[in-house]
Amino acid sequence: MRRILVRLWRSRAGRLLGRIGWTVVPERLFLRLLPSSQRYSDADILPSPPRTDSPNTRLFVGPVNYAGQGHMWAKAAEGCLDGVSGYSMSYSQPTDFQFAVDQRVPGAAFAFSRRWHELQRREVTANFTHVLVEAERPIFGRLFVDSAADQIDALLEAGVKVAMVAHGSDVRLPSRHARRVDDSPFRDNFWDETPELERLVRANLALLDQLGLPTYVSTPDLLLDVPNARWLPVVVEFDRWQVDRVPLMSLVPHVAHVSSQGVVKGTALIEPTLRRLEAEGLIRYTRIEGDPPAEMPALYRDADVVLDQFRLGDYGVAACEALASGCVVVGHVSEHARAVVAAQTGWSLPIVESSAANLDQVLRTILSDRPRFQDEARRGVEFVREVHDGSMSANRLAEFLEAPEHDVLEL
């Protein structure tokens, strides 16, 4: 049912019905039609008061804050660049993980509230000089009425500078990925979401081409899908994850795998190997699933090896958090992504390369040569400290924000 409704909303007929309903049906009636868990109050739709003491360059980032990255990029720009302030916003459902953000809007209010839409548009236009739009989403909500392009055009006409940032599945074209990655989740009808995702990604890529605005991608392999973009490294709070320890010291090391999106991480591909190695008494295996973000540092502190993902050929926030925790991180990262990291940072990516098929051999090699991989774990900590602490990300945003790169400060 949800999929049918989404398709209706995105169709021309759905948009026409929405426009009619928006002008005729009172918002309070819309509220009554929502489940009680989705309803919002007047207090929920009031934008947070803007800071009047902000410097000349005021950056607004929204509206999704996936993995907390919108907030982290905003704060990196504010903390590292002279004369820049950063502010983040996201909409979310009550069941979503609640990452730090400056303004949190109920998902139903984002979609349905005319009052929130008008207030938010007025506040952002009046109080910010730059907007970074995440995942090609309409930044002011209104499910039926405005498209992202409509809202971006309005910002540009008001003199606000706009850039785009893609997070991953919004621009990773399934058909292209399936042709080049052996274990792609988009091959052989493996994932029933693939046809709809193909359509949405094509629409997002067309929107980026239409807008022609400065564009960023959060992970390096996405440059194959958006070749005119710049890589904007994800940011982690280094001090929150750092642990003074050496991995692989116990006789039976602890191997963990975060299966937050098992279908794209390749959980089913690797677990037979892990169960077999555990039965041999060589490792202790834990699958981490559904744990809130606040608990992840403690879980990583107890792990020697963290298995990231084996289907996408890229790396992101989860891998960086595990590296910062001093774990040996294993996963499949494409040659293209590794080359981008080397060319743009001077680092050889310290994620141990493995496909699902050769994971058994890779883990046995780690267990038999522990000093070598303890050194790799130490390199991983330094890599995150240099590349993913926010300073490089702020530097990437400096051109868009008209803040010279030599003004980047140490965090």
PDB file of N, CA and C in Angstrom, residues 19-76:
ATOM      1  N   ARG A  19      -2.587  19.316  -5.305  1.00  0.00           N
ATOM      2  CA  ARG A  19      -2.761  20.770  -5.402  1.00  0.00           C
ATOM      3  C   ARG A  19      -4.201  21.169  -5.093  1.00  0.00           C
ATOM      4  N   ILE A  20      -5.166  20.388  -5.609  1.00  0.00           N
ATOM      5  CA  ILE A  20      -6.572  20.690  -5.340  1.00  0.00           C
ATOM      6  C   ILE A  20      -6.863  20.531  -3.852  1.00  0.00           C
ATOM      7  N   GLY A  21      -6.409  19.388  -3.298  1.00  0.00           N
ATOM      8  CA  GLY A  21      -6.661  19.148  -1.874  1.00  0.00           C
ATOM      9  C   GLY A  21      -6.012  20.176  -0.989  1.00  0.00           C
ATOM     10  N   TRP A  22      -4.827  20.630  -1.390  1.00  0.00           N
ATOM     11  CA  TRP A  22      -4.086  21.604  -0.572  1.00  0.00           C
ATOM     12  C   TRP A  22      -4.838  22.936  -0.458  1.00  0.00           C
ATOM     13  N   THR A  23      -5.521  23.286  -1.514  1.00  0.00           N
ATOM     14  CA  THR A  23      -6.223  24.570  -1.498  1.00  0.00           C
ATOM     15  C   THR A  23      -7.620  24.452  -0.903  1.00  0.00           C
ATOM     16  N   VAL A  24      -8.155  23.237  -0.788  1.00  0.00           N
ATOM     17  CA  VAL A  24      -9.537  23.064  -0.349  1.00  0.00           C
ATOM     18  C   VAL A  24      -9.639  22.491   1.059  1.00  0.00           C
ATOM     19  N   VAL A  25      -8.819  21.482   1.360  1.00  0.00           N
ATOM     20  CA  VAL A  25      -8.950  20.767   2.632  1.00  0.00           C
ATOM     21  C   VAL A  25      -8.139  21.468   3.706  1.00  0.00           C
ATOM     22  N   PRO A  26      -8.740  21.820   4.836  1.00  0.00           N
ATOM     23  CA  PRO A  26      -7.994  22.450   5.927  1.00  0.00           C
ATOM     24  C   PRO A  26      -6.895  21.527   6.463  1.00  0.00           C
ATOM     25  N   GLU A  27      -5.801  22.154   6.872  1.00  0.00           N
ATOM     26  CA  GLU A  27      -4.679  21.362   7.378  1.00  0.00           C
ATOM     27  C   GLU A  27      -5.078  20.509   8.572  1.00  0.00           C
ATOM     28  N   ARG A  28      -5.965  21.020   9.419  1.00  0.00           N
ATOM     29  CA  ARG A  28      -6.363  20.263  10.610  1.00  0.00           C
ATOM     30  C   ARG A  28      -7.107  18.987  10.231  1.00  0.00           C
ATOM     31  N   LEU A  29      -7.778  18.998   9.076  1.00  0.00           N
ATOM     32  CA  LEU A  29      -8.421  17.775   8.611  1.00  0.00           C
ATOM     33  C   LEU A  29      -7.382  16.762   8.152  1.00  0.00           C
ATOM     34  N   PHE A  30      -6.330  17.239   7.474  1.00  0.00           N
ATOM     35  CA  PHE A  30      -5.234  16.348   7.128  1.00  0.00           C
ATOM     36  C   PHE A  30      -4.685  15.670   8.383  1.00  0.00           C
ATOM     37  N   LEU A  31      -4.540  16.462   9.438  1.00  0.00           N
ATOM     38  CA  LEU A  31      -4.002  15.921  10.683  1.00  0.00           C
ATOM     39  C   LEU A  31      -4.864  14.784  11.226  1.00  0.00           C
ATOM     40  N   ARG A  32      -6.170  14.940  11.145  1.00  0.00           N
ATOM     41  CA  ARG A  32      -7.065  13.909  11.660  1.00  0.00           C
ATOM     42  C   ARG A  32      -6.950  12.605  10.879  1.00  0.00           C
ATOM     43  N   LEU A  33      -6.567  12.699   9.617  1.00  0.00           N
ATOM     44  CA  LEU A  33      -6.434  11.506   8.796  1.00  0.00           C
ATOM     45  C   LEU A  33      -5.140  10.745   9.069  1.00  0.00           C
ATOM     46  N   LEU A  34      -4.203  11.385   9.757  1.00  0.00           N
ATOM     47  CA  LEU A  34      -2.921  10.751  10.044  1.00  0.00           C
ATOM     48  C   LEU A  34      -3.024   9.824  11.253  1.00  0.00           C
ATOM     49  N   PRO A  35      -2.209   8.766  11.310  1.00  0.00           N
ATOM     50  CA  PRO A  35      -2.113   7.964  12.543  1.00  0.00           C
ATOM     51  C   PRO A  35      -1.674   8.855  13.699  1.00  0.00           C
ATOM     52  N   SER A  36      -2.093   8.508  14.898  1.00  0.00           N
ATOM     53  CA  SER A  36      -1.792   9.358  16.058  1.00  0.00           C
ATOM     54  C   SER A  36      -0.299   9.567  16.239  1.00  0.00           C
ATOM     55  N   SER A  37       0.516   8.556  15.882  1.00  0.00           N
ATOM     56  CA  SER A  37       1.971   8.680  16.054  1.00  0.00           C
ATOM     57  C   SER A  37       2.586   9.688  15.093  1.00  0.00           C
ATOM     58  N   GLN A  38       1.853  10.062  14.025  1.00  0.00           N
ATOM     59  CA  GLN A  38       2.378  10.960  13.017  1.00  0.00           C
ATOM     60  C   GLN A  38       1.880  12.401  13.181  1.00  0.00           C
ATOM     61  N   ARG A  39       0.970  12.622  14.105  1.00  0.00           N
ATOM     62  CA  ARG A  39       0.390  13.957  14.235  1.00  0.00           C
ATOM     63  C   ARG A  39       1.374  14.914  14.890  1.00  0.00           C
ATOM     64  N   TYR A  40       1.234  16.183  14.577  1.00  0.00           N
ATOM     65  CA  TYR A  40       2.144  17.198  15.093  1.00  0.00           C
ATOM     66  C   TYR A  40       1.334  18.350  15.663  1.00  0.00           C
ATOM     67  N   SER A  41       1.999  19.134  16.491  1.00  0.00           N
ATOM     68  CA  SER A  41       1.352  20.277  17.124  1.00  0.00           C
ATOM     69  C   SER A  41       1.894  21.569  16.538  1.00  0.00           C
ATOM     70  N   ASP A  42       1.290  22.683  16.932  1.00  0.00           N
ATOM     71  CA  ASP A  42       1.776  23.977  16.468  1.00  0.00           C
ATOM     72  C   ASP A  42       3.235  24.196  16.852  1.00  0.00           C
ATOM     73  N   ALA A  43       3.602  23.724  18.060  1.00  0.00           N
ATOM     74  CA  ALA A  43       4.986  23.912  18.518  1.00  0.00           C
ATOM     75  C   ALA A  43       5.978  23.194  17.615  1.00  0.00           C
ATOM     76  N   ASP A  44       5.549  22.072  17.004  1.00  0.00           N
ATOM     77  CA  ASP A  44       6.457  21.297  16.156  1.00  0.00           C
ATOM     78  C   ASP A  44       6.797  21.997  14.848  1.00  0.00           C
ATOM     79  N   ILE A  45       5.955  22.911  14.414  1.00  0.00           N
ATOM     80  CA  ILE A  45       6.166  23.496  13.086  1.00  0.00           C
ATOM     81  C   ILE A  45       6.834  24.860  13.128  1.00  0.00           C
ATOM     82  N   LEU A  46       7.090  25.371  14.319  1.00  0.00           N
ATOM     83  CA  LEU A  46       7.743  26.675  14.410  1.00  0.00           C
ATOM     84  C   LEU A  46       9.230  26.517  14.154  1.00  0.00           C
ATOM     85  N   PRO A  47       9.791  27.190  13.165  1.00  0.00           N
ATOM     86  CA  PRO A  47      11.235  27.105  12.934  1.00  0.00           C
ATOM     87  C   PRO A  47      12.018  27.586  14.150  1.00  0.00           C
ATOM     88  N   SER A  48      13.180  26.970  14.369  1.00  0.00           N
ATOM     89  CA  SER A  48      14.031  27.428  15.458  1.00  0.00           C
ATOM     90  C   SER A  48      14.455  28.862  15.190  1.00  0.00           C
ATOM     91  N   PRO A  49      14.509  29.708  16.222  1.00  0.00           N
ATOM     92  CA  PRO A  49      14.912  31.103  16.001  1.00  0.00           C
ATOM     93  C   PRO A  49      16.307  31.177  15.392  1.00  0.00           C
ATOM     94  N   PRO A  50      16.479  31.883  14.291  1.00  0.00           N
ATOM     95  CA  PRO A  50      17.811  31.997  13.692  1.00  0.00           C
ATOM     96  C   PRO A  50      18.733  32.819  14.586  1.00  0.00           C
ATOM     97  N   ARG A  51      20.013  32.543  14.462  1.00  0.00           N
ATOM     98  CA  ARG A  51      20.993  33.292  15.244  1.00  0.00           C
ATOM     99  C   ARG A  51      21.255  34.639  14.578  1.00  0.00           C
ATOM    100  N   THR A  52      20.993  35.700  15.297  1.00  0.00           N
ATOM    101  CA  THR A  52      21.148  37.038  14.720  1.00  0.00           C
ATOM    102  C   THR A  52      22.597  37.515  14.750  1.00  0.00           C
ATOM    103  N   ASP A  53      23.453  36.815  15.516  1.00  0.00           N
ATOM    104  CA  ASP A  53      24.849  37.237  15.606  1.00  0.00           C
ATOM    105  C   ASP A  53      25.735  36.459  14.628  1.00  0.00           C
ATOM    106  N   SER A  54      25.123  35.804  13.641  1.00  0.00           N
ATOM    107  CA  SER A  54      25.893  35.002  12.693  1.00  0.00           C
ATOM    108  C   SER A  54      26.780  35.894  11.832  1.00  0.00           C
ATOM    109  N   PRO A  55      27.893  35.347  11.334  1.00  0.00           N
ATOM    110  CA  PRO A  55      28.766  36.124  10.440  1.00  0.00           C
ATOM    111  C   PRO A  55      28.125  36.284   9.068  1.00  0.00           C
ATOM    112  N   ASN A  56      28.886  36.847   8.166  1.00  0.00           N
ATOM    113  CA  ASN A  56      28.347  37.171   6.846  1.00  0.00           C
ATOM    114  C   ASN A  56      27.923  35.946   6.044  1.00  0.00           C
ATOM    115  N   THR A  57      28.643  34.822   6.194  1.00  0.00           N
ATOM    116  CA  THR A  57      28.325  33.604   5.448  1.00  0.00           C
ATOM    117  C   THR A  57      27.571  32.649   6.358  1.00  0.00           C
ATOM    118  N   ARG A  58      26.314  32.407   6.015  1.00  0.00           N
ATOM    119  CA  ARG A  58      25.452  31.593   6.877  1.00  0.00           C
ATOM    120  C   ARG A  58      24.933  30.408   6.055  1.00  0.00           C
ATOM    121  N   LEU A  59      25.375  29.200   6.432  1.00  0.00           N
ATOM    122  CA  LEU A  59      25.077  27.980   5.683  1.00  0.00           C
ATOM    123  C   LEU A  59      23.935  27.208   6.336  1.00  0.00           C
ATOM    124  N   PHE A  60      22.957  26.825   5.515  1.00  0.00           N
ATOM    125  CA  PHE A  60      21.835  25.984   5.944  1.00  0.00           C
ATOM    126  C   PHE A  60      21.955  24.654   5.215  1.00  0.00           C
ATOM    127  N   VAL A  61      21.891  23.527   5.956  1.00  0.00           N
ATOM    128  CA  VAL A  61      22.016  22.199   5.359  1.00  0.00           C
ATOM    129  C   VAL A  61      20.783  21.373   5.710  1.00  0.00           C
ATOM    130  N   GLY A  62      20.141  20.766   4.722  1.00  0.00           N
ATOM    131  CA  GLY A  62      18.970  19.932   4.963  1.00  0.00           C
ATOM    132  C   GLY A  62      18.495  19.329   3.650  1.00  0.00           C
ATOM    133  N   PRO A  63      17.457  18.478   3.665  1.00  0.00           N
ATOM    134  CA  PRO A  63      16.568  18.227   4.798  1.00  0.00           C
ATOM    135  C   PRO A  63      16.616  16.803   5.347  1.00  0.00           C
ATOM    136  N   VAL A  64      17.710  16.025   5.137  1.00  0.00           N
ATOM    137  CA  VAL A  64      17.643  14.615   5.529  1.00  0.00           C
ATOM    138  C   VAL A  64      18.612  14.224   6.642  1.00  0.00           C
ATOM    139  N   ASN A  65      19.813  14.807   6.687  1.00  0.00           N
ATOM    140  CA  ASN A  65      20.778  14.520   7.755  1.00  0.00           C
ATOM    141  C   ASN A  65      21.061  13.030   7.884  1.00  0.00           C
ATOM    142  N   TYR A  66      21.209  12.337   6.752  1.00  0.00           N
ATOM    143  CA  TYR A  66      21.485  10.901   6.810  1.00  0.00           C
ATOM    144  C   TYR A  66      22.765  10.636   7.604  1.00  0.00           C
ATOM    145  N   ALA A  67      22.670   9.687   8.558  1.00  0.00           N
ATOM    146  CA  ALA A  67      23.801   9.325   9.414  1.00  0.00           C
ATOM    147  C   ALA A  67      24.401  10.540  10.124  1.00  0.00           C
ATOM    148  N   GLY A  68      23.601  11.589  10.290  1.00  0.00           N
ATOM    149  CA  GLY A  68      24.061  12.786  10.972  1.00  0.00           C
ATOM    150  C   GLY A  68      24.987  13.654  10.151  1.00  0.00           C
ATOM    151  N   GLN A  69      25.120  13.377   8.848  1.00  0.00           N
ATOM    152  CA  GLN A  69      26.138  14.064   8.063  1.00  0.00           C
ATOM    153  C   GLN A  69      25.784  15.509   7.734  1.00  0.00           C
ATOM    154  N   GLY A  70      24.522  15.820   7.521  1.00  0.00           N
ATOM    155  CA  GLY A  70      24.169  17.218   7.282  1.00  0.00           C
ATOM    156  C   GLY A  70      24.631  18.097   8.435  1.00  0.00           C
ATOM    157  N   HIS A  71      24.386  17.624   9.648  1.00  0.00           N
ATOM    158  CA  HIS A  71      24.793  18.373  10.839  1.00  0.00           C
ATOM    159  C   HIS A  71      26.314  18.461  10.934  1.00  0.00           C
ATOM    160  N   MET A  72      26.996  17.356  10.651  1.00  0.00           N
ATOM    161  CA  MET A  72      28.453  17.338  10.770  1.00  0.00           C
ATOM    162  C   MET A  72      29.099  18.249   9.741  1.00  0.00           C
ATOM    163  N   TRP A  73      28.573  18.289   8.514  1.00  0.00           N
ATOM    164  CA  TRP A  73      29.131  19.205   7.506  1.00  0.00           C
ATOM    165  C   TRP A  73      28.905  20.663   7.907  1.00  0.00           C
ATOM    166  N   ALA A  74      27.708  20.950   8.428  1.00  0.00           N
ATOM    167  CA  ALA A  74      27.418  22.330   8.856  1.00  0.00           C
ATOM    168  C   ALA A  74      28.380  22.758   9.956  1.00  0.00           C
ATOM    169  N   LYS A  75      28.602  21.881  10.936  1.00  0.00           N
ATOM    170  CA  LYS A  75      29.479  22.233  12.050  1.00  0.00           C
ATOM    171  C   LYS A  75      30.947  22.251  11.634  1.00  0.00           C
ATOM    172  N   ALA A  76      31.313  21.418  10.674  1.00  0.00           N
ATOM    173  CA  ALA A  76      32.692  21.459  10.170  1.00  0.00           C
ATOM    174  C   ALA A  76      32.972  22.792   9.493  1.00  0.00           C
TER     175      ALA A  76
END
